[in-house]
Short mmCIF file of C-alpha atoms in Angstrom, two decimals:
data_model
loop_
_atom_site.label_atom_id
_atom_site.label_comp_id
_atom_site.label_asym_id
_atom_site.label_seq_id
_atom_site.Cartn_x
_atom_site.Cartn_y
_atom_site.Cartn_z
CA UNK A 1 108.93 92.11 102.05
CA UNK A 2 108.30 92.54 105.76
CA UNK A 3 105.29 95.40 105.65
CA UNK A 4 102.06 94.99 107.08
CA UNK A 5 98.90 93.61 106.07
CA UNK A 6 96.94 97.38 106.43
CA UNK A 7 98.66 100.36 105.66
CA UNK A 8 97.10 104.03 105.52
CA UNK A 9 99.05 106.34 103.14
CA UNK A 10 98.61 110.33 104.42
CA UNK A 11 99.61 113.66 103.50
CA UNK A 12 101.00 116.64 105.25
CA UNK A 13 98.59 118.07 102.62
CA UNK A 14 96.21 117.79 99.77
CA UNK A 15 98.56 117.29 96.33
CA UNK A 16 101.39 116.17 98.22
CA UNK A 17 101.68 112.77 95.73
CA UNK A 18 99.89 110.39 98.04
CA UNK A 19 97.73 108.92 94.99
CA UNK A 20 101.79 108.28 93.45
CA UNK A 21 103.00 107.16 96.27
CA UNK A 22 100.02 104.23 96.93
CA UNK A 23 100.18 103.39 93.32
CA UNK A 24 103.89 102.76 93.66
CA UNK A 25 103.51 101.13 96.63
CA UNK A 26 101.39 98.86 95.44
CA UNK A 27 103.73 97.93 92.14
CA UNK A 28 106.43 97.12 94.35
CA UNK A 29 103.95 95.06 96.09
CA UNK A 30 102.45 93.14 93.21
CA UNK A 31 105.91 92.93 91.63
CA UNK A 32 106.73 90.73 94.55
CA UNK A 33 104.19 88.31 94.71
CA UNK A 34 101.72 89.88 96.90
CA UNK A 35 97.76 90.18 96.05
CA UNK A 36 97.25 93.97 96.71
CA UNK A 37 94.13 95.98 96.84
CA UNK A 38 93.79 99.72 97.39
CA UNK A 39 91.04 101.65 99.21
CA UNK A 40 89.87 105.08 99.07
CA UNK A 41 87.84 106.06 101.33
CA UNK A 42 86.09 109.39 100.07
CA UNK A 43 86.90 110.19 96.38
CA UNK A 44 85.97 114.36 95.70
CA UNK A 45 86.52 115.99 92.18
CA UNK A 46 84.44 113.45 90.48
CA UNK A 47 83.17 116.05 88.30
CA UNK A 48 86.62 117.35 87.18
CA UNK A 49 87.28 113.52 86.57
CA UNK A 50 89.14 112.75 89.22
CA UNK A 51 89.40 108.94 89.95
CA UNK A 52 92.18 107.85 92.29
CA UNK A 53 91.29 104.67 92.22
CA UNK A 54 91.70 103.92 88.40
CA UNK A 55 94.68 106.22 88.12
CA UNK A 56 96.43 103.26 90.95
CA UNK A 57 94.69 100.61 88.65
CA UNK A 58 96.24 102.31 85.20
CA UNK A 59 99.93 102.41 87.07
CA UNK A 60 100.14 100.03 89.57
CA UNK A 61 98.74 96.89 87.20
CA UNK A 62 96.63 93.91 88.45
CA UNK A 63 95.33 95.66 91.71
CA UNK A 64 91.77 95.67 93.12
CA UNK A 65 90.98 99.10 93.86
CA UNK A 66 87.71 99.80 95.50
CA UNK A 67 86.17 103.95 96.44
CA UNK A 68 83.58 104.54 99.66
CA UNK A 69 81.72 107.00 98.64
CA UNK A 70 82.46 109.13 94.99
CA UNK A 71 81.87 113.23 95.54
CA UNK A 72 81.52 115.53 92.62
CA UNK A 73 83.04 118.67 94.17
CA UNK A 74 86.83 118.99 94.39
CA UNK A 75 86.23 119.72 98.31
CA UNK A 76 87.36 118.37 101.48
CA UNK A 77 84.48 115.30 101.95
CA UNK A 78 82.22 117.23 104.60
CA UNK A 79 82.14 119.98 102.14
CA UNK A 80 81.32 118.14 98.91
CA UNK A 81 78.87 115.69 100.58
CA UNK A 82 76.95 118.91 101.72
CA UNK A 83 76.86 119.94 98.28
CA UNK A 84 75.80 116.71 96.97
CA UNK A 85 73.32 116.29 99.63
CA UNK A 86 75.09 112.73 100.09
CA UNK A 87 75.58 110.73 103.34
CA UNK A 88 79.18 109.94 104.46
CA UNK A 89 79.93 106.35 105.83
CA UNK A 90 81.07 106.25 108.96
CA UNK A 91 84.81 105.13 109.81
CA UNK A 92 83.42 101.66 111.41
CA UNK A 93 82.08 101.35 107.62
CA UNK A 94 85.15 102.03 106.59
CA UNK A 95 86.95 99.75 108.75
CA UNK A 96 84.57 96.98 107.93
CA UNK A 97 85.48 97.70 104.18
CA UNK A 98 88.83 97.53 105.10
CA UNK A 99 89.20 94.44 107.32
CA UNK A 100 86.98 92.24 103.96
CA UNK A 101 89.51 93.68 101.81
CA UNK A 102 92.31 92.06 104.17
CA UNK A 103 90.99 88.90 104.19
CA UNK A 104 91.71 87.94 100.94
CA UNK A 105 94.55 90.28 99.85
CA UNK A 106 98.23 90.40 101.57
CA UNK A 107 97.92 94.08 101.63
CA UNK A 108 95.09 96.30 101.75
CA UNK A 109 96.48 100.02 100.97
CA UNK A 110 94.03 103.17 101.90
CA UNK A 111 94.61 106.61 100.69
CA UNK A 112 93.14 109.08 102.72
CA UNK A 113 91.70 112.59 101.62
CA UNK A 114 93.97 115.43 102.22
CA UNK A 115 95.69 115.30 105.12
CA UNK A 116 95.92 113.46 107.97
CA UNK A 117 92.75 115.39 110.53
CA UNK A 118 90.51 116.21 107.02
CA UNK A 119 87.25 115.11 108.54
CA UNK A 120 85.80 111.70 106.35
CA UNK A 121 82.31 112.03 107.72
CA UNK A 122 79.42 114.23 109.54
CA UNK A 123 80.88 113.13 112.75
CA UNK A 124 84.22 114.27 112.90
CA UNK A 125 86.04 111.02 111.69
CA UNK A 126 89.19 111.41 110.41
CA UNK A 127 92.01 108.77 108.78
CA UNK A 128 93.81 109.42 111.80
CA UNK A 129 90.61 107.44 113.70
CA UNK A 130 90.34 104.69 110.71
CA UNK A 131 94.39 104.33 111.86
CA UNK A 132 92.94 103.65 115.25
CA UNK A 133 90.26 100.99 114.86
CA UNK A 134 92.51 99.36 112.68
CA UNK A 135 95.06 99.12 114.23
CA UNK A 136 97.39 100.08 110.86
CA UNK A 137 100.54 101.65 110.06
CA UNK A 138 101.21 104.72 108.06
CA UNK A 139 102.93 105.98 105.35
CA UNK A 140 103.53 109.82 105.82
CA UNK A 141 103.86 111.52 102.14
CA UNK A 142 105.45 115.39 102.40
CA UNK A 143 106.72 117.66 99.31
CA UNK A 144 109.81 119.06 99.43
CA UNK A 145 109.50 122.35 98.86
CA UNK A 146 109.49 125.29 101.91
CA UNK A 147 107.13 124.50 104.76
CA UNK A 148 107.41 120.82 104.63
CA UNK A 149 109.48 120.65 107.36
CA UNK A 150 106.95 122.13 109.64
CA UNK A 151 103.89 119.81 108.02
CA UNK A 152 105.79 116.79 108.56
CA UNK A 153 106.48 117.42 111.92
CA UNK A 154 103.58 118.39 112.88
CA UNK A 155 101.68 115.20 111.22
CA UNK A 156 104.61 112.97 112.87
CA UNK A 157 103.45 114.79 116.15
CA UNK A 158 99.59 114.30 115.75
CA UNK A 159 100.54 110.68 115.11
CA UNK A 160 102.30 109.81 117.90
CA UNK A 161 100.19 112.04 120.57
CA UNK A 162 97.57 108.90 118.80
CA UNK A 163 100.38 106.02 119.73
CA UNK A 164 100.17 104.87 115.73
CA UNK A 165 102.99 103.48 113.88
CA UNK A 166 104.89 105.26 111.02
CA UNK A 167 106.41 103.14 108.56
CA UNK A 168 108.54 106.11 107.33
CA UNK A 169 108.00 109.33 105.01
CA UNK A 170 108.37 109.95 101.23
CA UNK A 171 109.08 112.26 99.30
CA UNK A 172 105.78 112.45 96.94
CA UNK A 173 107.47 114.97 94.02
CA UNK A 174 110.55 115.52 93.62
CA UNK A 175 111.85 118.09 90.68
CA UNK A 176 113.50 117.35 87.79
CA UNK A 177 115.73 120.25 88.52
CA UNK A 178 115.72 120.24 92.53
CA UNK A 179 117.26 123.37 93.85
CA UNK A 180 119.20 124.28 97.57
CA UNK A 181 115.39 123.80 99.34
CA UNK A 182 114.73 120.84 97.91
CA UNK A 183 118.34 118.65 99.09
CA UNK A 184 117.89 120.64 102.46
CA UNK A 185 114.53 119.19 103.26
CA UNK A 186 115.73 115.72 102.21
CA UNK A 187 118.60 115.88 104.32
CA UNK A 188 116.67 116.92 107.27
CA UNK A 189 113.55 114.26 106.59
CA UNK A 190 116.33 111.74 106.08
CA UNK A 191 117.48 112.57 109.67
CA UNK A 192 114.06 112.03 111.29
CA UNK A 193 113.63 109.55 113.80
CA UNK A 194 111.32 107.26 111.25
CA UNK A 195 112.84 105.96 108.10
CA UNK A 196 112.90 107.63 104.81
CA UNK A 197 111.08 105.27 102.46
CA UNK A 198 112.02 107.18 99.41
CA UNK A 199 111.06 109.80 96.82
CA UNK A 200 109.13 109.63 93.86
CA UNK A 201 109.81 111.70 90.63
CA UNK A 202 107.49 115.21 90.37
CA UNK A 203 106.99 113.75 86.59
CA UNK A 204 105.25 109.68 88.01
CA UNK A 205 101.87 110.45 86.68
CA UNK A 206 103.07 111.23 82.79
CA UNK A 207 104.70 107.73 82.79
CA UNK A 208 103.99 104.90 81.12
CA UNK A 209 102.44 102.08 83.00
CA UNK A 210 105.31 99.83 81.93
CA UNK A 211 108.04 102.54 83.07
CA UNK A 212 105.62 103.45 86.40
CA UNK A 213 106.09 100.16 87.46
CA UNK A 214 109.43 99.73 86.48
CA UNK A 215 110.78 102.19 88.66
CA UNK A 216 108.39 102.02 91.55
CA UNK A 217 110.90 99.74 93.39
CA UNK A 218 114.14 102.41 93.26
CA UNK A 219 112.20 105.40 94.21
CA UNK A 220 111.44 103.48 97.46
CA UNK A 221 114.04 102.12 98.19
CA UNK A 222 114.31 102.55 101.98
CA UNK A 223 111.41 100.09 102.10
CA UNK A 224 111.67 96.95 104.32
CA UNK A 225 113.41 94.44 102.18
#
């Protein structure tokens, strides 16, 4: 599977299915062969329970999955680090993370918080900038419901106005019962000028492990092969 070592998964917003998407991503991954671990840089919600890292570990199998910093608000990170009275790392700490995760893994997967801009630390870092130092390639995860349309392309737009590459876009819920909206907007993201990796059931997360993994590979199927 020709993907790259580092690859940032974003959202044109916050439930959009990245957590889904990187845990799928990373079955298909492991499935082939390839040592995999995921990275999240600033997990919020702790309180609520909120762990993406073990849901990807639960799903995706055999994975390393590693968190920066764990928040106990369900807030953007700036926000629930205030509250905590905790200090954000920085994106170079991040990147460091990062880069010792890639040297002994094929592929080092990081999730970012929210979307694309949401700010990781006290000065103004964003995934966006992690994208940067690294280097990396995205994956772009959208809903399909109204307004994604607009979200994507404005999150295509940011970026390229950054010069980063954009491995393609999926599709991080799609309904049971999708309706007129729903085949519109995946006609028109098919159509975009980067690929259309997929789309992953709105139903992932109730799944079995066993069945997770089991499908992981179809619902991306516009993957590199």
């Amino acid at each position: 599977m020709n993907l790259p070592g580092i690859i940032l998964v974003t959202g044109t917003d916050t439930g959009v299915g990245k957590t889904m998407t990187t845990a799928a991503l990373a079955a298909v991954l492991h499935g082939t062969g390839r040592s995999v671990a995921v990275y999240k840089p600033c997990q919020s919600g702790a309180a609520d329970g909120d762990s993406d890292a073990a849901e990807i570990v639960r799903l995706a199998g055999a994975v390393t999955a590693e968190t920066g910093v764990v928040l106990q608000q369900p807030l953007a990170p700036v926000a629930a680090a205030a509250v905590d009275r905790t200090a954000l790392p920085g994106v170079a700490a991040h990147a460091a993370k990062v880069r010792a995760l890639a040297g002994c893994h094929d592929h080092v997967l990081v999730e970012g918080a929210g979307g694309l801009l949401v700010e990781l630390d006290s000065d103004g870092g964003t995934l966006a900038d992690l994208g940067s130092v690294l280097a990396a390639a995205f994956v772009l995860v959208a809903r399909p419901a109204l307004g994604t349309l607009n979200h994507t392309a404005l999150t295509l737009e940011a970026l390229d106005a950054r010069d980063l590459q954009v491995l393609g876009v999926v599709l991080g819920s799609w309904p049971p019962i999708p309706d007129v909206v729903h085949h519109s907007n995946r006609q028109v993201l098919g159509s975009l000028r980067v690929p259309f990796l997929g789309a992953l059931p709105e139903q992932a997360s109730g799944l079995s492990p066993a069945d997770f993994r089991a499908g992981a590979a179809a619902w991306l199927n516009g993957l590199p092969a």
